[in-house]
C-alpha cells in the first residue's frame, strides 16, 4: 500500500508513538500539545510542559513551534524553535518520540514545500558579527578594529 492510500487516525494525519501505543489523531489545522487537559493533545507526562508546543498546518505541511517549554522540542534529533515537519519525521516532545504521518497533497500541498524555518536556529547560534561577515582584526593596539572579510 502506498503512502497516499494509507488511512490515518485523523483527518489531518496522526502522531504515532515510537515504541508502541495508539496513534494520536490530528483533527484540526491548529493543535496545542501539552500536559493540560485543555490542550488539543494532552500528554500526561511530568516532563511535558502545560502548553509545550503547537502544530499548525500551512500549505499542506505541518509546522511545529515550541511554546517556551522547559524540556524542549526536537525534530529528527535536532532542537528546534519552529520547523516544518515533513511526513515520517520524528518529533520529540520532552524526550517522548512520535512519528508524524500525513500526506501533504491530501492536505492541499502543491509544488515545492513551503520554506523551512530551521535555518533561523542555525543562524541564531552564530554571533551577529559572524553573520554580518565582520571579523575582529588581531593587532597589538588597544583599540578594537574590525574588517570586513
XYZ file of N, CA, C and O in Angstrom:
596
model
N 0.846 -1.178 0.000
C 0.000 0.000 0.000
C 0.891 1.241 0.000
O 1.804 1.364 0.800
N 0.640 2.172 -0.907
C 1.450 3.390 -0.966
C 1.008 4.352 0.130
O -0.094 4.239 0.661
N 1.881 5.308 0.422
C 1.580 6.262 1.498
C 0.315 7.052 1.197
O -0.477 7.338 2.078
N 0.077 7.380 -0.085
C -1.104 8.173 -0.431
C -2.397 7.386 -0.241
O -3.461 7.970 -0.133
N -2.327 6.041 -0.194
C -3.508 5.213 0.020
C -3.758 4.918 1.496
O -4.756 4.324 1.849
N -2.836 5.324 2.360
C -2.940 4.997 3.775
C -4.033 5.816 4.448
O -4.211 6.994 4.171
N -4.759 5.158 5.336
C -5.742 5.854 6.167
C -5.064 6.236 7.470
O -4.350 5.437 8.068
N -5.306 7.464 7.914
C -4.716 7.945 9.155
C -5.794 8.026 10.226
O -6.987 8.068 9.930
N -5.360 8.100 11.469
C -6.294 8.141 12.596
C -7.164 9.395 12.554
O -8.307 9.368 12.991
N -6.628 10.483 12.016
C -7.369 11.729 11.950
C -7.412 12.279 10.541
O -6.646 11.860 9.672
N -8.282 13.218 10.317
C -8.459 13.838 9.005
C -7.167 14.472 8.484
O -6.935 14.517 7.291
N -6.308 14.944 9.395
C -5.083 15.646 9.009
C -3.816 14.837 9.268
O -2.727 15.371 9.236
N -3.968 13.542 9.568
C -2.813 12.693 9.822
C -2.810 12.193 11.254
O -3.849 12.188 11.926
N -1.633 11.775 11.711
C -1.540 11.232 13.059
C -0.127 11.343 13.598
O 0.831 11.426 12.845
N -0.045 11.346 14.920
C 1.221 11.207 15.639
C 1.257 9.765 16.141
O 0.373 9.347 16.893
N 2.248 9.006 15.706
C 2.373 7.610 16.115
C 3.476 7.511 17.167
O 4.626 7.840 16.875
N 3.133 7.084 18.391
C 4.164 6.973 19.433
C 5.225 5.950 19.042
O 4.887 4.830 18.666
N 6.486 6.340 19.097
C 7.576 5.404 18.829
C 7.717 4.516 20.059
O 7.741 5.004 21.174
N 7.810 3.242 19.843
C 7.902 2.308 20.957
C 6.564 1.701 21.313
O 6.455 0.952 22.274
N 5.518 2.037 20.572
C 4.214 1.415 20.798
C 3.176 2.360 21.343
O 3.490 3.380 21.934
N 1.946 2.002 21.117
C 0.818 2.807 21.574
C -0.081 3.177 20.421
O 0.280 3.029 19.249
N -1.279 3.628 20.752
C -2.250 4.005 19.731
C -1.867 5.328 19.080
O -1.384 6.242 19.758
N -2.103 5.440 17.758
C -1.837 6.718 17.092
C -2.759 7.811 17.627
O -3.894 7.541 18.016
N -2.232 9.025 17.651
C -2.993 10.187 18.108
C -3.503 10.916 16.865
O -2.706 11.367 16.041
N -4.832 11.012 16.706
C -5.378 11.641 15.500
C -5.156 13.155 15.487
O -5.230 13.815 16.526
N -4.860 13.688 14.311
C -4.769 15.136 14.110
C -6.096 15.561 13.493
O -6.397 15.231 12.346
N -6.920 16.281 14.275
C -8.307 16.533 13.899
C -8.586 17.954 13.433
O -9.671 18.224 12.932
N -7.634 18.878 13.623
C -7.825 20.256 13.181
C -6.518 20.805 12.634
O -5.473 20.177 12.777
N -6.585 21.978 12.029
C -5.417 22.577 11.380
C -4.483 23.289 12.343
O -3.403 23.716 11.956
N -4.890 23.417 13.576
C -4.058 24.072 14.603
C -4.292 23.335 15.915
O -5.429 23.281 16.390
N -3.222 22.779 16.472
C -3.349 21.944 17.664
C -2.314 22.342 18.712
O -1.151 22.537 18.394
N -2.765 22.469 19.960
C -1.833 22.684 21.066
C -1.567 21.334 21.718
O -2.466 20.529 21.890
N -0.295 21.131 22.053
C 0.123 19.895 22.701
C 0.737 20.257 24.043
O 1.586 21.147 24.126
N 0.300 19.583 25.097
C 0.850 19.842 26.420
C 0.247 18.932 27.464
O -0.557 18.051 27.164
N 0.610 19.173 28.708
C 0.164 18.344 29.829
C -1.256 18.696 30.269
O -1.977 17.861 30.805
N -1.694 19.934 30.051
C -3.019 20.374 30.478
C -4.134 19.644 29.735
O -4.033 19.388 28.545
N -5.210 19.401 30.423
C -6.379 18.770 29.820
C -7.023 19.624 28.746
O -7.681 19.108 27.851
N -6.837 20.949 28.805
C -7.433 21.850 27.815
C -6.709 21.812 26.466
O -7.192 22.359 25.486
N -5.522 21.229 26.439
C -4.775 21.140 25.176
C -5.506 20.206 24.219
O -6.197 19.282 24.637
N -5.344 20.458 22.932
C -5.966 19.596 21.926
C -5.416 18.177 22.024
O -6.144 17.206 21.834
N -4.118 18.068 22.299
C -3.479 16.770 22.528
C -2.826 16.835 23.895
O -1.857 17.567 24.094
N -3.398 16.102 24.851
C -2.887 16.114 26.225
C -1.941 14.935 26.413
O -2.311 13.784 26.196
N -0.699 15.245 26.779
C 0.317 14.236 27.071
C 0.576 14.293 28.568
O 1.177 15.242 29.063
N 0.120 13.308 29.293
C 0.177 13.305 30.762
C 1.513 12.778 31.270
O 1.592 11.744 31.911
N 2.584 13.507 30.944
C 3.924 13.172 31.431
C 4.438 14.359 32.234
O 4.248 15.512 31.831
N 5.125 14.092 33.343
C 5.620 15.170 34.210
C 6.596 16.099 33.504
O 6.662 17.280 33.826
N 7.369 15.584 32.538
C 8.371 16.432 31.885
C 7.826 17.195 30.676
O 8.551 17.933 30.030
N 6.536 17.052 30.384
C 5.891 17.826 29.316
C 5.307 19.077 29.949
O 4.618 19.006 30.977
N 5.585 20.231 29.359
C 5.073 21.499 29.895
C 3.556 21.572 29.729
O 2.975 20.889 28.886
N 2.920 22.442 30.524
C 1.458 22.540 30.470
C 0.980 22.902 29.061
O -0.019 22.366 28.594
N 1.658 23.796 28.392
C 1.462 24.068 26.963
C 2.839 23.975 26.334
O 3.603 24.937 26.353
N 3.154 22.834 25.778
C 4.515 22.542 25.328
C 4.802 23.078 23.930
O 5.812 23.733 23.701
N 3.915 22.764 22.967
C 4.166 23.175 21.584
C 2.857 23.287 20.822
O 1.792 22.918 21.330
N 2.955 23.805 19.597
C 1.781 23.971 18.741
C 2.089 23.407 17.364
O 3.159 23.658 16.811
N 1.155 22.656 16.820
C 1.221 22.177 15.437
C 0.270 23.027 14.609
O -0.875 23.244 15.009
N 0.747 23.512 13.464
C -0.070 24.329 12.580
C 0.084 23.829 11.159
O 1.211 23.634 10.694
N -1.013 23.638 10.479
C -0.990 23.195 9.088
C -0.884 24.422 8.186
O -1.703 25.336 8.266
N 0.173 24.472 7.355
C 0.405 25.600 6.452
C 0.722 25.063 5.065
O 1.688 24.333 4.891
N -0.112 25.392 4.099
C 0.080 24.993 2.701
C 0.236 23.478 2.555
O 1.013 22.990 1.749
N -0.490 22.717 3.371
C -0.463 21.266 3.288
C 0.620 20.596 4.106
O 0.712 19.367 4.118
N 1.452 21.363 4.806
C 2.553 20.820 5.623
C 2.368 21.235 7.071
O 1.941 22.351 7.358
N 2.739 20.337 7.968
C 2.699 20.646 9.389
C 3.963 21.401 9.799
O 5.065 21.054 9.388
N 3.775 22.433 10.606
C 4.866 23.171 11.244
C 4.674 23.017 12.746
O 3.547 22.994 13.233
N 5.783 22.925 13.467
C 5.704 22.802 14.917
C 6.484 23.954 15.552
O 7.504 24.387 15.021
N 5.952 24.485 16.646
C 6.593 25.595 17.364
C 6.627 25.282 18.851
O 5.619 24.900 19.441
N 7.794 25.463 19.447
C 7.957 25.315 20.884
C 7.325 26.529 21.562
O 7.523 27.659 21.124
N 6.553 26.300 22.606
C 5.894 27.394 23.329
C 6.621 27.673 24.650
O 6.014 27.732 25.703
N 7.939 27.863 24.552
C 8.782 28.136 25.723
C 8.713 27.010 26.755
O 8.618 27.260 27.954
N 8.773 25.793 26.261
C 8.702 24.629 27.143
C 9.984 24.494 27.963
O 11.026 25.021 27.600
N 9.895 23.780 29.064
C 11.061 23.535 29.913
C 12.014 22.526 29.298
O 13.220 22.656 29.410
N 11.468 21.487 28.676
C 12.302 20.382 28.229
C 12.457 20.282 26.712
O 12.952 19.281 26.209
N 12.043 21.291 25.995
C 12.369 21.416 24.592
C 11.609 20.534 23.626
O 10.747 19.749 23.984
N 12.011 20.723 22.373
C 11.347 20.106 21.239
C 12.410 19.757 20.221
O 13.302 20.562 19.957
N 12.338 18.557 19.661
C 13.289 18.145 18.631
C 12.535 17.583 17.443
O 11.485 16.960 17.603
N 13.088 17.802 16.267
C 12.595 17.176 15.049
C 13.772 16.458 14.427
O 14.816 17.077 14.170
N 13.624 15.165 14.234
C 14.689 14.318 13.687
C 16.013 14.516 14.428
O 17.076 14.630 13.829
N 15.927 14.608 15.756
C 17.115 14.674 16.600
C 17.723 16.046 16.784
O 18.699 16.201 17.510
N 17.157 17.087 16.158
C 17.710 18.446 16.285
C 16.760 19.335 17.057
O 15.564 19.378 16.757
N 17.291 20.076 18.019
C 16.480 21.016 18.788
C 15.966 22.106 17.866
O 16.712 22.616 17.021
N 14.691 22.454 18.021
C 14.079 23.472 17.162
C 13.213 24.409 17.986
O 12.777 24.074 19.086
N 12.980 25.576 17.421
C 12.005 26.516 17.967
C 10.763 26.460 17.085
O 9.655 26.312 17.560
N 10.964 26.565 15.772
C 9.876 26.408 14.802
C 10.449 25.709 13.584
O 11.506 26.082 13.100
N 9.719 24.705 13.082
C 10.231 23.946 11.954
C 9.098 23.281 11.195
O 8.117 22.872 11.785
N 9.290 23.163 9.883
C 8.382 22.349 9.072
C 8.682 20.891 9.399
O 9.835 20.490 9.484
N 7.628 20.099 9.591
C 7.793 18.686 9.914
C 7.295 17.889 8.710
O 6.098 17.826 8.447
N 8.219 17.315 7.977
C 7.865 16.554 6.796
C 7.283 15.203 7.197
O 7.537 14.709 8.300
N 6.491 14.579 6.315
C 5.905 13.274 6.631
C 6.982 12.255 7.009
O 8.030 12.182 6.375
N 6.725 11.519 8.079
C 7.661 10.496 8.533
C 8.737 11.007 9.469
O 9.543 10.230 9.983
N 8.764 12.322 9.732
C 9.759 12.880 10.657
C 9.422 12.477 12.091
O 8.262 12.276 12.447
N 10.475 12.384 12.909
C 10.306 12.038 14.320
C 10.339 13.319 15.144
O 11.291 14.088 15.078
N 9.271 13.529 15.906
C 9.148 14.686 16.786
C 9.331 14.207 18.219
O 8.660 13.266 18.643
N 10.256 14.842 18.953
C 10.467 14.509 20.364
C 9.953 15.661 21.213
O 10.450 16.782 21.131
N 8.932 15.381 21.988
C 8.341 16.353 22.898
C 8.803 15.954 24.290
O 8.333 14.961 24.842
N 9.779 16.685 24.815
C 10.376 16.359 26.120
C 10.766 14.886 26.180
O 10.423 14.184 27.111
N 11.481 14.417 25.197
C 12.018 13.045 25.101
C 10.992 11.976 24.741
O 11.324 10.808 24.634
N 9.731 12.345 24.575
C 8.711 11.390 24.129
C 8.635 11.505 22.616
O 8.293 12.560 22.081
N 8.968 10.416 21.920
C 9.095 10.466 20.459
C 7.849 9.961 19.749
O 7.255 8.945 20.134
N 7.500 10.700 18.685
C 6.346 10.386 17.847
C 6.753 10.571 16.391
O 7.511 11.486 16.071
N 6.212 9.724 15.532
C 6.399 9.910 14.101
C 5.159 10.621 13.578
O 4.031 10.214 13.878
N 5.375 11.694 12.822
C 4.263 12.449 12.256
C 3.959 11.883 10.875
O 4.794 11.943 9.974
N 2.785 11.292 10.737
C 2.368 10.669 9.483
C 1.228 11.464 8.866
O 0.202 11.688 9.521
N 1.411 11.884 7.618
C 0.362 12.586 6.880
C 0.751 12.643 5.413
O 1.883 12.353 5.054
N -0.200 13.012 4.579
C 0.030 13.157 3.148
C -0.193 14.623 2.774
O -1.338 15.085 2.753
N 0.881 15.377 2.497
C 0.737 16.804 2.208
C -0.221 17.099 1.048
O -0.959 18.078 1.084
N -0.236 16.253 0.040
C -1.065 16.526 -1.132
C -2.546 16.357 -0.823
O -3.379 17.078 -1.363
N -2.883 15.458 0.095
C -4.275 15.324 0.540
C -4.698 16.538 1.372
O -5.875 16.798 1.545
N -3.707 17.248 1.906
C -3.986 18.403 2.760
C -3.822 19.727 2.010
O -3.740 20.778 2.630
N -3.723 19.668 0.686
C -3.714 20.889 -0.114
C -2.360 21.352 -0.608
O -2.255 22.427 -1.192
N -1.297 20.575 -0.396
C 0.033 20.991 -0.859
C 0.113 20.866 -2.382
O -0.502 19.992 -2.981
N 0.875 21.758 -2.975
C 1.172 21.692 -4.407
C 2.517 22.362 -4.608
O 2.913 23.234 -3.843
N 3.249 21.919 -5.610
C 4.569 22.492 -5.870
C 5.542 22.136 -4.770
O 5.328 21.205 -3.995
N 6.635 22.904 -4.672
C 7.643 22.614 -3.638
C 7.101 22.938 -2.243
O 6.210 23.769 -2.098
N 7.657 22.283 -1.218
C 7.216 22.576 0.158
C 7.503 24.027 0.536
O 8.430 24.640 -0.008
N 6.719 24.586 1.471
C 6.999 25.949 1.931
C 8.355 26.008 2.632
O 8.879 24.995 3.075
N 8.898 27.201 2.729
C 10.215 27.404 3.351
C 10.215 26.854 4.769
O 9.236 26.950 5.495
N 11.349 26.277 5.124
C 11.543 25.713 6.457
C 12.207 26.770 7.329
O 13.148 27.428 6.910
N 11.732 26.934 8.546
C 12.279 27.948 9.445
C 13.510 27.472 10.199
O 14.070 28.200 10.987
N 13.940 26.235 9.973
C 15.056 25.665 10.718
C 16.346 26.469 10.545
O 17.159 26.533 11.446
N 16.521 27.114 9.384
C 17.744 27.888 9.167
C 17.893 28.996 10.197
O 18.995 29.387 10.533
N 16.796 29.482 10.754
C 16.865 30.524 11.775
C 17.582 30.014 13.015
O 18.352 30.737 13.628
N 17.337 28.752 13.391
C 18.016 28.195 14.558
C 19.517 28.199 14.346
O 20.280 28.565 15.223
N 19.950 27.774 13.159
C 21.374 27.747 12.857
C 21.954 29.159 12.893
O 23.016 29.393 13.433
N 21.228 30.101 12.294
C 21.703 31.471 12.225
C 21.822 32.079 13.622
O 22.783 32.770 13.930
N 20.868 31.778 14.503
C 20.875 32.380 15.825
C 22.001 31.826 16.712
O 22.328 32.408 17.724
N 22.604 30.732 16.322
C 23.705 30.159 17.103
C 25.022 30.876 16.847
O 25.968 30.710 17.583
N 25.105 31.656 15.783
C 26.336 32.379 15.486
C 26.189 33.829 15.951
O 25.092 34.338 16.104
N 27.324 34.497 16.142
C 27.275 35.876 16.631
C 26.815 36.816 15.515
O 26.908 36.505 14.334
N 26.335 37.970 15.917
C 25.887 38.970 14.959
C 27.029 39.385 14.031
O 26.847 39.543 12.830
N 28.238 39.527 14.585
C 29.392 39.922 13.758
C 29.726 38.829 12.741
O 30.040 39.127 11.597
N 29.631 37.557 13.151
C 29.878 36.466 12.207
C 28.852 36.490 11.079
O 29.184 36.310 9.914
N 27.576 36.702 11.440
C 26.517 36.726 10.425
C 26.697 37.884 9.461
O 26.342 37.792 8.296
N 27.265 39.007 9.945
C 27.481 40.173 9.085
C 28.766 40.047 8.274
O 29.038 40.874 7.405
N 29.562 39.018 8.558
C 30.827 38.835 7.834
C 31.937 39.729 8.341
O 32.909 40.003 7.646
N 31.805 40.210 9.572
C 32.812 41.103 10.156
C 33.651 40.302 11.145
O 33.128 39.599 11.998
N 34.949 40.432 11.025
C 35.872 39.717 11.919
C 36.728 40.733 12.661
O 37.098 41.761 12.119
N 37.059 40.413 13.903
C 37.976 41.265 14.651
C 39.370 41.091 14.088
O 39.818 39.986 13.839
N 40.036 42.208 13.896
C 41.414 42.161 13.419
C 42.332 41.974 14.605
O 42.182 42.629 15.628
N 43.253 41.077 14.507
C 44.205 40.834 15.593
C 45.360 41.819 15.442
O 46.075 41.803 14.456
N 45.499 42.703 16.419
C 46.652 43.610 16.428
C 46.997 43.935 17.873
O 46.287 43.572 18.793
N 48.071 44.629 18.070
C 48.562 44.912 19.423
C 48.064 46.230 19.983
O 48.363 46.567 21.110
N 47.311 46.986 19.196
C 46.845 48.280 19.701
C 45.696 48.071 20.677
O 45.034 47.050 20.684
N 45.453 49.074 21.491
C 44.411 48.960 22.499
C 43.021 49.157 21.908
O 42.039 48.782 22.504
N 42.932 49.784 20.736
C 41.619 49.981 20.134
C 41.206 48.721 19.375
O 42.035 48.008 18.842
N 39.933 48.465 19.363
C 39.466 47.283 18.626
C 39.028 47.737 17.228
O 38.196 48.601 17.087
N 39.650 47.168 16.245
C 39.309 47.483 14.861
C 38.623 46.282 14.243
O 38.881 45.150 14.627
N 37.794 46.549 13.267
C 37.087 45.482 12.594
C 37.332 45.607 11.092
O 37.488 46.691 10.573
N 37.314 44.480 10.446
C 37.416 44.486 8.988
C 36.331 43.620 8.423
O 35.803 42.733 9.089
N 35.980 43.890 7.215
C 35.000 43.073 6.526
C 35.748 42.101 5.656
O 36.604 42.474 4.865
N 35.439 40.807 5.833
C 36.107 39.759 5.053
C 35.571 39.712 3.630
O 34.462 39.889 3.355
